[in-house]
Amino acid sequence: MTEAAHLVDTRLPFGRQLTFGIQHVLIMYTGCITVPLVFGAAAGLDRATIGLLISADLLIAGVITLVQSLGVAKLAGARLPIICGATFIGLDPMILIAKEYGLPAVYGSMMIGGVVGVALAYPFARLVRFFPPLVTGTVLTVVGVSLIGVAGGLIIGNNPAAPDFAAPSHIGLAAVVFVIAVGFMCLGRGMVAQLGVLIGLVVGILIAAPMGLIDTGGIGGAAWVGLPKPFHFGAPEFPITGVVAMSVVMAVVFAESTASMLAISEITGKPISKGDLARGLVGDGLSGVLGGVFTAFVDTIFNQNVGAVAATRVFSRYVTATSGAILVLLGLLPRFGAIVAAVPQPVVGGVGLVLFATIAIVGVDTLRKADLADRVNATIVATALGVGLLPVMAKDMFVHFPSSAQILLTSGITLGAVTAFTLNLLFNHTKLGVLARSGSAPTTVEHPAGTGPKAHRENTTPIPSAPAPA
């Protein structure tokens, strides 16, 4: 008798497959397009160019989703119900590289970071124990807090000399968008709650229209159909500091995607091998390579879609492959990207504030899986958070350092990730940790039943992160 296929490998009737595929796109869409909107605004790009970034972003997200869902021979793809999209983790380093070296350096650094990722995917799959919740939770917290300032810049503007800088009307518009998004996320049910951010975005656009904040100048010149142009900003450049920064971004993305793949495996009941894990990470690396070529962004697995898989109990990877095909189609419509790029910055800032703060909360939730009752682990987190947030809180701290060094030193994400990884390696994987804990006094903190401190060695086991926005 032929063994029945696992639900992950089962196709659904076309109508259901298409419906669930569209739902996945709607759930991830706002988070995906927010990255090019924020980056384009921070880099000072015009509406038409931001529209091109959105088209490229959707195209590469669709291609990588197809790779992850269907697989490419035995080379790439986890073959799980996975939705991929642009990650916020690379946003801050990209903005810094753009300001220092220009856009060709951003995408050259991203491309090399992707190549490094592809090369290190299989070794990383074997070294995943060095990226426990202690490290990934700290990094995600730094990412979320660091990006809140970016959202603030979108709301008030980045030019103090501009007549509309910090205009109360802009702040009020962002506040309305924020309140609406939070209201639907908290009070909505099912898919309505999941689409709270998108609803806030739409309402914000409707309010912004009579305020004269929507610039449609770049829409008319955009083609209806077209393929993003490779190396749109010119021949790629490869500054060392930019390459290092984007390689660190790729390592952090690997840690996040690993947790997501483990979560999907647990939800669907389909075991995942180290080979599957490595092929999934190759998909992340490919997103960096393709993103560098087509001026898109590094992709990661979207955790809100992991939550959708858990909530709907629809495990078929062909559903997410359908979502990938829809994203590719949207990416081939430049006029569509130009329309999205016309969304006013205060509206983007309002929804961005929700998304960025949510990333920080995902980090805090991940840290709950670490043993912070252990004083050494608590010190590791405190130190990494302090170092990671220092350039965010004191923006001019490294202003007199060489400009090339500032790419790394002023990136809280890079500093936080390197600090957390190094300290975790030293104090949880060497005899130095045993020495550090040898004189520890027993804790006197009382814990509710079942919530007391665990042995610090458990901190070396990766635990899937809770489904939440990527």
Short mmCIF file of C-alpha atoms in Angstrom, two decimals:
data_model
loop_
_atom_site.label_atom_id
_atom_site.label_comp_id
_atom_site.label_asym_id
_atom_site.label_seq_id
_atom_site.Cartn_x
_atom_site.Cartn_y
_atom_site.Cartn_z
CA MET A 1 0.00 0.00 0.00
CA THR A 2 1.32 3.43 -0.95
CA GLU A 3 2.06 5.65 2.05
CA ALA A 4 -0.13 8.76 2.14
CA ALA A 5 1.67 12.04 1.46
CA HIS A 6 2.22 14.40 4.36
CA LEU A 7 -0.22 17.31 4.48
CA VAL A 8 2.69 19.65 3.72
CA ASP A 9 3.16 17.90 0.37
CA THR A 10 -0.53 17.73 -0.53
CA ARG A 11 -2.16 19.97 -3.13
CA LEU A 12 -5.55 21.55 -2.43
CA PRO A 13 -8.35 22.16 -4.94
CA PHE A 14 -7.48 25.19 -7.06
CA GLY A 15 -10.11 27.49 -5.54
CA ARG A 16 -9.05 26.83 -1.93
CA GLN A 17 -5.38 26.98 -2.83
CA LEU A 18 -5.81 30.36 -4.50
CA THR A 19 -7.93 31.75 -1.64
CA PHE A 20 -5.45 30.78 1.06
CA GLY A 21 -2.59 31.96 -1.13
CA ILE A 22 -4.18 35.42 -1.44
CA GLN A 23 -4.74 35.51 2.32
CA HIS A 24 -1.02 34.89 2.95
CA VAL A 25 -0.14 37.77 0.61
CA LEU A 26 -2.56 40.11 2.38
CA ILE A 27 -1.10 39.18 5.77
CA MET A 28 2.53 39.84 4.78
CA TYR A 29 2.03 42.62 2.25
CA THR A 30 2.24 45.69 4.48
CA GLY A 31 5.37 44.48 6.28
CA CYS A 32 7.02 43.65 2.97
CA ILE A 33 6.42 46.98 1.22
CA THR A 34 7.19 49.04 4.33
CA VAL A 35 10.90 48.21 3.99
CA PRO A 36 11.37 49.82 0.54
CA LEU A 37 9.10 52.72 1.54
CA VAL A 38 11.19 53.46 4.65
CA PHE A 39 14.54 52.91 2.93
CA GLY A 40 13.58 55.02 -0.08
CA ALA A 41 12.43 57.90 2.11
CA ALA A 42 15.53 57.74 4.34
CA ALA A 43 17.82 57.61 1.29
CA GLY A 44 16.10 60.64 -0.27
CA LEU A 45 14.81 58.83 -3.35
CA ASP A 46 12.01 60.19 -5.50
CA ARG A 47 8.60 58.54 -5.80
CA ALA A 48 9.33 56.87 -9.12
CA THR A 49 12.51 55.26 -7.83
CA ILE A 50 10.80 54.07 -4.65
CA GLY A 51 8.15 52.50 -6.89
CA LEU A 52 10.89 50.56 -8.68
CA LEU A 53 12.24 49.36 -5.31
CA ILE A 54 8.77 48.13 -4.35
CA SER A 55 8.39 46.21 -7.61
CA ALA A 56 11.81 44.59 -7.18
CA ASP A 57 11.04 43.84 -3.54
CA LEU A 58 7.81 42.02 -4.39
CA LEU A 59 9.42 40.15 -7.29
CA ILE A 60 12.34 38.79 -5.24
CA ALA A 61 10.05 38.00 -2.29
CA GLY A 62 7.90 35.95 -4.69
CA VAL A 63 10.87 34.13 -6.21
CA ILE A 64 12.34 33.24 -2.79
CA THR A 65 8.91 32.12 -1.52
CA LEU A 66 8.66 29.79 -4.53
CA VAL A 67 12.17 28.48 -3.86
CA GLN A 68 11.40 27.83 -0.18
CA SER A 69 8.02 26.21 -0.89
CA LEU A 70 8.89 24.05 -3.91
CA GLY A 71 12.66 23.66 -3.58
CA VAL A 72 15.33 23.68 -6.28
CA ALA A 73 16.62 20.12 -6.64
CA LYS A 74 18.78 19.42 -3.57
CA LEU A 75 20.35 22.86 -3.67
CA ALA A 76 17.92 25.32 -2.10
CA GLY A 77 14.56 25.57 -0.38
CA ALA A 78 13.21 23.99 2.81
CA ARG A 79 10.09 22.64 1.04
CA LEU A 80 7.82 23.90 3.81
CA PRO A 81 4.81 26.28 3.79
CA ILE A 82 6.96 29.41 4.02
CA ILE A 83 6.31 33.03 3.01
CA CYS A 84 9.37 35.25 2.58
CA GLY A 85 9.68 39.01 2.41
CA ALA A 86 12.01 41.94 3.05
CA THR A 87 13.44 41.99 6.56
CA PHE A 88 13.75 45.09 8.73
CA ILE A 89 17.03 43.76 10.12
CA GLY A 90 19.02 45.06 7.15
CA LEU A 91 17.28 48.44 7.03
CA ASP A 92 19.46 50.45 9.40
CA PRO A 93 22.81 49.24 7.96
CA MET A 94 21.55 49.88 4.42
CA ILE A 95 20.61 53.47 5.28
CA LEU A 96 24.03 54.06 6.83
CA ILE A 97 25.86 52.58 3.83
CA ALA A 98 23.75 54.68 1.44
CA LYS A 99 24.61 57.89 3.28
CA GLU A 100 28.33 57.12 3.41
CA TYR A 101 29.06 55.35 0.12
CA GLY A 102 25.97 55.68 -2.06
CA LEU A 103 23.41 53.26 -3.42
CA PRO A 104 25.80 51.19 -5.61
CA ALA A 105 27.64 50.31 -2.40
CA VAL A 106 24.40 49.30 -0.67
CA TYR A 107 23.55 46.74 -3.30
CA GLY A 108 27.12 45.58 -3.87
CA SER A 109 27.46 44.94 -0.13
CA MET A 110 24.12 43.15 -0.09
CA MET A 111 25.14 40.94 -3.01
CA ILE A 112 28.42 39.89 -1.36
CA GLY A 113 26.57 39.37 1.93
CA GLY A 114 24.24 37.02 0.04
CA VAL A 115 27.17 35.12 -1.47
CA VAL A 116 28.66 34.76 2.01
CA GLY A 117 25.27 33.52 3.21
CA VAL A 118 25.00 30.86 0.50
CA ALA A 119 28.55 29.70 1.27
CA LEU A 120 27.92 29.49 5.02
CA ALA A 121 24.40 28.01 4.95
CA TYR A 122 25.48 24.40 5.54
CA PRO A 123 28.11 25.23 8.21
CA PHE A 124 25.60 27.53 9.94
CA ALA A 125 23.00 24.76 10.06
CA ARG A 126 25.52 22.78 12.11
CA LEU A 127 26.35 25.76 14.34
CA VAL A 128 22.81 26.82 15.13
CA ARG A 129 23.34 26.04 18.82
CA PHE A 130 25.49 29.18 19.02
CA PHE A 131 22.42 31.31 18.23
CA PRO A 132 20.04 30.49 21.10
CA PRO A 133 17.13 32.68 22.23
CA LEU A 134 19.63 34.58 24.40
CA VAL A 135 21.29 35.91 21.22
CA THR A 136 18.38 36.14 18.80
CA GLY A 137 16.07 37.73 21.37
CA THR A 138 18.64 40.39 22.22
CA VAL A 139 19.26 41.22 18.58
CA LEU A 140 15.55 41.45 17.71
CA THR A 141 14.99 43.78 20.67
CA VAL A 142 17.80 46.05 19.48
CA VAL A 143 16.41 45.94 15.92
CA GLY A 144 12.93 47.02 17.02
CA VAL A 145 14.08 49.83 19.31
CA SER A 146 16.63 51.09 16.76
CA LEU A 147 14.03 51.39 14.01
CA ILE A 148 11.55 53.38 16.11
CA GLY A 149 13.68 56.45 15.43
CA VAL A 150 13.34 55.76 11.69
CA ALA A 151 9.55 55.74 12.06
CA GLY A 152 9.76 59.05 13.93
CA GLY A 153 11.82 60.56 11.11
CA LEU A 154 9.16 59.58 8.60
CA ILE A 155 6.45 61.20 10.70
CA ILE A 156 8.10 64.56 11.34
CA GLY A 157 10.51 64.67 8.37
CA ASN A 158 14.29 64.63 8.27
CA ASN A 159 14.92 68.24 7.27
CA PRO A 160 14.50 70.72 10.16
CA ALA A 161 14.65 73.59 7.65
CA ALA A 162 11.58 72.36 5.75
CA PRO A 163 8.41 74.41 6.34
CA ASP A 164 6.39 71.30 7.18
CA PHE A 165 8.98 69.80 9.55
CA ALA A 166 7.22 68.32 12.62
CA ALA A 167 3.91 69.75 11.42
CA PRO A 168 1.16 68.97 13.96
CA SER A 169 -1.08 67.82 11.10
CA HIS A 170 1.49 65.20 10.06
CA ILE A 171 1.90 63.99 13.64
CA GLY A 172 -1.89 63.87 14.01
CA LEU A 173 -2.24 61.84 10.81
CA ALA A 174 0.38 59.33 12.00
CA ALA A 175 -1.38 59.11 15.37
CA VAL A 176 -4.72 58.32 13.70
CA VAL A 177 -3.10 55.60 11.58
CA PHE A 178 -1.38 54.20 14.66
CA VAL A 179 -4.59 54.12 16.72
CA ILE A 180 -6.60 52.48 13.94
CA ALA A 181 -3.98 49.80 13.35
CA VAL A 182 -3.68 49.03 17.07
CA GLY A 183 -7.46 49.04 17.48
CA PHE A 184 -8.02 46.45 14.76
CA MET A 185 -5.06 44.34 15.92
CA CYS A 186 -6.41 44.23 19.47
CA LEU A 187 -10.17 44.23 18.95
CA GLY A 188 -10.44 42.47 15.59
CA ARG A 189 -10.94 38.76 15.17
CA GLY A 190 -9.24 36.32 12.82
CA MET A 191 -8.09 37.77 9.54
CA VAL A 192 -9.39 41.27 10.44
CA ALA A 193 -6.91 41.42 13.33
CA GLN A 194 -4.09 40.21 11.08
CA LEU A 195 -4.89 42.94 8.55
CA GLY A 196 -5.02 45.72 11.17
CA VAL A 197 -1.86 47.41 9.89
CA LEU A 198 -3.08 47.32 6.29
CA ILE A 199 -6.44 48.80 7.34
CA GLY A 200 -4.62 51.60 9.15
CA LEU A 201 -2.56 52.24 6.03
CA VAL A 202 -5.64 52.47 3.80
CA VAL A 203 -7.49 54.80 6.18
CA GLY A 204 -4.39 56.98 6.45
CA ILE A 205 -4.23 57.34 2.67
CA LEU A 206 -7.90 58.32 2.55
CA ILE A 207 -7.32 61.02 5.18
CA ALA A 208 -4.09 62.22 3.54
CA ALA A 209 -5.71 62.76 0.13
CA PRO A 210 -7.72 65.92 1.01
CA MET A 211 -4.70 67.18 2.98
CA GLY A 212 -2.72 67.31 -0.28
CA LEU A 213 -0.06 64.90 0.96
CA ILE A 214 -0.28 62.34 -1.84
CA ASP A 215 2.18 62.97 -4.67
CA THR A 216 1.07 61.14 -7.81
CA GLY A 217 3.77 62.65 -10.01
CA GLY A 218 5.70 59.40 -10.42
CA ILE A 219 2.71 57.22 -11.30
CA GLY A 220 2.00 58.36 -14.85
CA GLY A 221 5.51 57.64 -16.08
CA ALA A 222 5.64 54.09 -14.73
CA ALA A 223 4.99 51.23 -17.13
CA TRP A 224 2.16 48.82 -16.47
CA VAL A 225 4.32 45.77 -17.08
CA GLY A 226 8.08 45.42 -16.83
CA LEU A 227 11.01 43.56 -15.29
CA PRO A 228 13.15 45.42 -12.70
CA LYS A 229 16.41 46.53 -14.30
CA PRO A 230 19.56 44.84 -12.96
CA PHE A 231 21.97 47.25 -11.21
CA HIS A 232 19.55 50.15 -11.57
CA PHE A 233 21.86 52.48 -9.62
CA GLY A 234 24.98 51.56 -11.59
CA ALA A 235 27.82 49.08 -11.23
CA PRO A 236 27.92 47.67 -7.69
CA GLU A 237 30.60 48.79 -5.26
CA PHE A 238 32.04 46.76 -2.39
CA PRO A 239 33.33 48.82 0.55
CA ILE A 240 34.77 46.51 3.20
CA THR A 241 32.75 47.96 6.06
CA GLY A 242 29.54 47.71 4.04
CA VAL A 243 30.24 44.08 3.14
CA VAL A 244 30.98 43.23 6.79
CA ALA A 245 27.80 44.96 7.95
CA MET A 246 25.59 43.11 5.43
CA SER A 247 27.31 39.80 6.26
CA VAL A 248 26.42 40.34 9.92
CA VAL A 249 22.86 41.09 8.81
CA MET A 250 22.80 37.78 6.96
CA ALA A 251 23.96 35.90 10.08
CA VAL A 252 21.16 37.50 12.12
CA VAL A 253 18.63 36.66 9.38
CA PHE A 254 19.89 33.06 9.46
CA ALA A 255 19.25 32.85 13.21
CA GLU A 256 15.73 34.27 12.82
CA SER A 257 14.86 32.05 9.85
CA THR A 258 16.18 28.96 11.66
CA ALA A 259 13.78 29.60 14.55
CA SER A 260 10.93 30.10 12.07
CA MET A 261 11.67 26.87 10.19
CA LEU A 262 11.80 24.94 13.46
CA ALA A 263 8.45 26.47 14.39
CA ILE A 264 6.89 25.48 11.04
CA SER A 265 8.24 21.94 11.46
CA GLU A 266 6.65 21.71 14.90
CA ILE A 267 3.33 23.19 13.74
CA THR A 268 2.96 20.95 10.69
CA GLY A 269 4.43 17.83 12.28
CA LYS A 270 6.87 17.36 9.41
CA PRO A 271 10.41 16.67 10.67
CA ILE A 272 13.14 18.96 9.37
CA SER A 273 16.69 17.69 8.92
CA LYS A 274 19.88 19.71 9.06
CA GLY A 275 19.98 19.39 5.26
CA ASP A 276 16.48 20.90 4.98
CA LEU A 277 17.50 23.65 7.36
CA ALA A 278 20.64 24.40 5.34
CA ARG A 279 18.71 24.52 2.07
CA GLY A 280 16.29 26.95 3.67
CA LEU A 281 19.20 29.18 4.67
CA VAL A 282 20.54 28.98 1.12
CA GLY A 283 17.23 30.57 0.11
CA ASP A 284 17.94 33.49 2.45
CA GLY A 285 21.41 33.87 0.93
CA LEU A 286 19.95 33.82 -2.58
CA SER A 287 17.64 36.68 -1.62
CA GLY A 288 20.73 38.77 -0.84
CA VAL A 289 22.35 37.90 -4.17
CA LEU A 290 19.19 38.55 -6.21
CA GLY A 291 18.35 41.61 -4.11
CA GLY A 292 21.78 43.05 -4.84
CA VAL A 293 21.35 42.50 -8.56
CA PHE A 294 17.77 43.74 -8.89
CA THR A 295 17.92 46.47 -6.18
CA ALA A 296 15.62 44.67 -3.79
CA PHE A 297 16.18 43.57 -0.17
CA VAL A 298 17.34 40.65 1.93
CA ASP A 299 14.39 38.35 2.68
CA THR A 300 13.51 36.36 5.75
CA ILE A 301 10.64 34.06 6.73
CA PHE A 302 7.65 36.14 7.81
CA ASN A 303 6.54 35.00 11.25
CA GLN A 304 3.04 36.42 10.91
CA ASN A 305 2.55 33.89 8.12
CA VAL A 306 3.90 31.16 10.37
CA GLY A 307 1.09 32.21 12.70
CA ALA A 308 -1.39 31.99 9.84
CA VAL A 309 -0.33 28.41 9.11
CA ALA A 310 -0.87 27.54 12.79
CA ALA A 311 -4.24 29.33 12.95
CA THR A 312 -5.76 27.97 9.71
CA ARG A 313 -4.19 24.48 9.95
CA VAL A 314 -3.62 24.66 6.18
CA PHE A 315 -0.19 23.06 5.88
CA SER A 316 0.21 22.67 2.11
CA ARG A 317 3.41 24.19 0.73
CA TYR A 318 1.62 24.57 -2.60
CA VAL A 319 -0.57 27.24 -0.98
CA THR A 320 2.50 29.34 -0.15
CA ALA A 321 3.88 28.59 -3.62
CA THR A 322 0.68 30.15 -4.97
CA SER A 323 1.38 33.19 -2.80
CA GLY A 324 4.88 33.34 -4.30
CA ALA A 325 3.44 33.34 -7.81
CA ILE A 326 1.08 36.21 -6.87
CA LEU A 327 4.01 38.23 -5.48
CA VAL A 328 6.00 37.66 -8.69
CA LEU A 329 3.03 38.90 -10.71
CA LEU A 330 2.75 42.04 -8.55
CA GLY A 331 6.49 42.61 -8.94
CA LEU A 332 6.13 42.66 -12.70
CA LEU A 333 3.69 45.59 -12.52
CA PRO A 334 5.79 48.78 -12.06
CA ARG A 335 2.70 51.01 -12.20
CA PHE A 336 1.40 49.18 -9.14
CA GLY A 337 4.66 49.84 -7.29
CA ALA A 338 4.50 53.53 -8.21
CA ILE A 339 0.99 53.78 -6.75
CA VAL A 340 2.16 52.25 -3.47
CA ALA A 341 5.15 54.63 -3.40
CA ALA A 342 2.76 57.59 -3.31
CA VAL A 343 1.75 56.71 0.25
CA PRO A 344 2.65 59.79 2.41
CA GLN A 345 5.58 59.43 4.81
CA PRO A 346 3.55 60.20 7.98
CA VAL A 347 1.25 57.29 7.09
CA VAL A 348 4.19 54.97 6.58
CA GLY A 349 5.69 56.23 9.84
CA GLY A 350 2.46 55.50 11.70
CA VAL A 351 2.27 51.88 10.58
CA GLY A 352 6.04 51.55 10.83
CA LEU A 353 5.87 52.51 14.50
CA VAL A 354 3.52 49.55 15.11
CA LEU A 355 5.65 47.12 13.13
CA PHE A 356 9.00 48.22 14.57
CA ALA A 357 7.76 48.16 18.16
CA THR A 358 6.31 44.70 17.51
CA ILE A 359 9.77 43.48 16.50
CA ALA A 360 11.09 44.63 19.86
CA ILE A 361 8.29 42.73 21.63
CA VAL A 362 9.10 39.60 19.62
CA GLY A 363 12.65 39.99 20.92
CA VAL A 364 11.44 40.33 24.51
CA ASP A 365 9.21 37.28 24.08
CA THR A 366 12.16 35.32 22.69
CA LEU A 367 14.27 36.33 25.69
CA ARG A 368 11.66 34.75 27.94
CA LYS A 369 12.91 31.40 26.64
CA ALA A 370 16.40 32.18 27.93
CA ASP A 371 17.42 31.66 31.55
CA LEU A 372 17.74 35.25 32.72
CA ALA A 373 17.65 34.17 36.36
CA ASP A 374 21.25 33.12 35.71
CA ARG A 375 23.30 36.25 36.48
CA VAL A 376 25.80 35.58 33.66
CA ASN A 377 23.04 35.29 31.03
CA ALA A 378 21.35 38.40 32.41
CA THR A 379 24.66 40.26 32.17
CA ILE A 380 25.14 39.12 28.57
CA VAL A 381 21.72 40.47 27.57
CA ALA A 382 22.20 43.72 29.51
CA THR A 383 25.63 44.31 27.97
CA ALA A 384 24.52 43.54 24.40
CA LEU A 385 21.42 45.74 24.75
CA GLY A 386 23.50 48.58 26.19
CA VAL A 387 26.13 48.38 23.47
CA GLY A 388 23.51 47.93 20.73
CA LEU A 389 21.39 50.89 21.82
CA LEU A 390 24.29 53.23 22.58
CA PRO A 391 24.64 54.60 19.01
CA VAL A 392 20.85 54.96 18.86
CA MET A 393 20.64 57.02 22.04
CA ALA A 394 23.87 58.99 21.50
CA LYS A 395 23.93 59.51 17.74
CA ASP A 396 27.10 61.63 17.66
CA MET A 397 29.23 59.31 19.78
CA PHE A 398 31.35 58.09 16.86
CA VAL A 399 31.21 61.25 14.76
CA HIS A 400 35.00 61.78 14.96
CA PHE A 401 35.83 58.20 13.93
CA PRO A 402 36.81 57.39 10.33
CA SER A 403 33.72 57.45 8.11
CA SER A 404 34.25 53.84 7.05
CA ALA A 405 34.27 52.71 10.69
CA GLN A 406 31.05 54.58 11.37
CA ILE A 407 29.10 52.13 9.17
CA LEU A 408 29.73 49.43 11.78
CA LEU A 409 30.00 51.52 14.93
CA THR A 410 26.81 53.53 14.38
CA SER A 411 24.75 50.42 13.57
CA GLY A 412 23.21 49.29 16.83
CA ILE A 413 22.08 46.08 15.16
CA THR A 414 25.63 45.14 14.18
CA LEU A 415 27.12 46.07 17.56
CA GLY A 416 24.36 44.29 19.49
CA ALA A 417 24.59 41.13 17.39
CA VAL A 418 28.38 40.86 17.63
CA THR A 419 28.34 41.55 21.37
CA ALA A 420 25.58 39.03 22.14
CA PHE A 421 27.13 36.31 19.97
CA THR A 422 30.65 36.79 21.38
CA LEU A 423 29.61 36.89 25.03
CA ASN A 424 27.30 33.89 24.62
CA LEU A 425 30.14 31.96 22.98
CA LEU A 426 32.56 32.84 25.79
CA PHE A 427 30.28 32.28 28.77
CA ASN A 428 28.01 29.46 27.59
CA HIS A 429 30.34 27.38 25.42
CA THR A 430 33.74 27.55 27.16
CA LYS A 431 35.19 26.84 30.59
CA LEU A 432 35.08 30.57 31.24
CA GLY A 433 31.35 30.20 31.85
CA VAL A 434 31.93 27.47 34.43
CA LEU A 435 34.47 29.71 36.16
CA ALA A 436 32.09 32.68 36.08
CA ARG A 437 29.33 30.65 37.71
CA SER A 438 31.47 28.78 40.20
CA GLY A 439 31.09 31.49 42.83
CA SER A 440 27.46 32.32 42.13
CA ALA A 441 25.29 32.58 45.18
CA PRO A 442 21.95 30.72 45.06
CA THR A 443 19.15 32.94 43.88
CA THR A 444 16.66 34.09 46.48
CA VAL A 445 14.06 35.18 43.96
CA GLU A 446 10.78 33.31 44.31
CA HIS A 447 9.18 32.07 41.11
CA PRO A 448 5.66 30.82 40.48
CA ALA A 449 5.41 27.08 39.98
CA GLY A 450 6.86 26.01 36.64
CA THR A 451 8.50 29.35 35.89
CA GLY A 452 11.71 29.16 37.90
CA PRO A 453 15.20 29.36 36.42
CA LYS A 454 16.39 26.53 34.20
CA ALA A 455 19.93 25.27 33.89
CA HIS A 456 21.96 27.69 31.78
CA ARG A 457 22.99 24.90 29.46
CA GLU A 458 19.43 24.77 28.11
CA ASN A 459 20.17 28.14 26.62
CA THR A 460 22.20 26.46 23.90
CA THR A 461 19.17 24.80 22.34
CA PRO A 462 17.34 26.80 19.66
CA ILE A 463 13.67 27.22 20.44
CA PRO A 464 11.18 28.35 17.81
CA SER A 465 10.12 31.94 18.28
CA ALA A 466 6.48 32.75 18.83
CA PRO A 467 4.56 33.65 15.67
CA ALA A 468 4.69 37.43 15.30
CA PRO A 469 5.40 40.01 12.62
CA ALA A 470 8.77 39.74 11.02
#
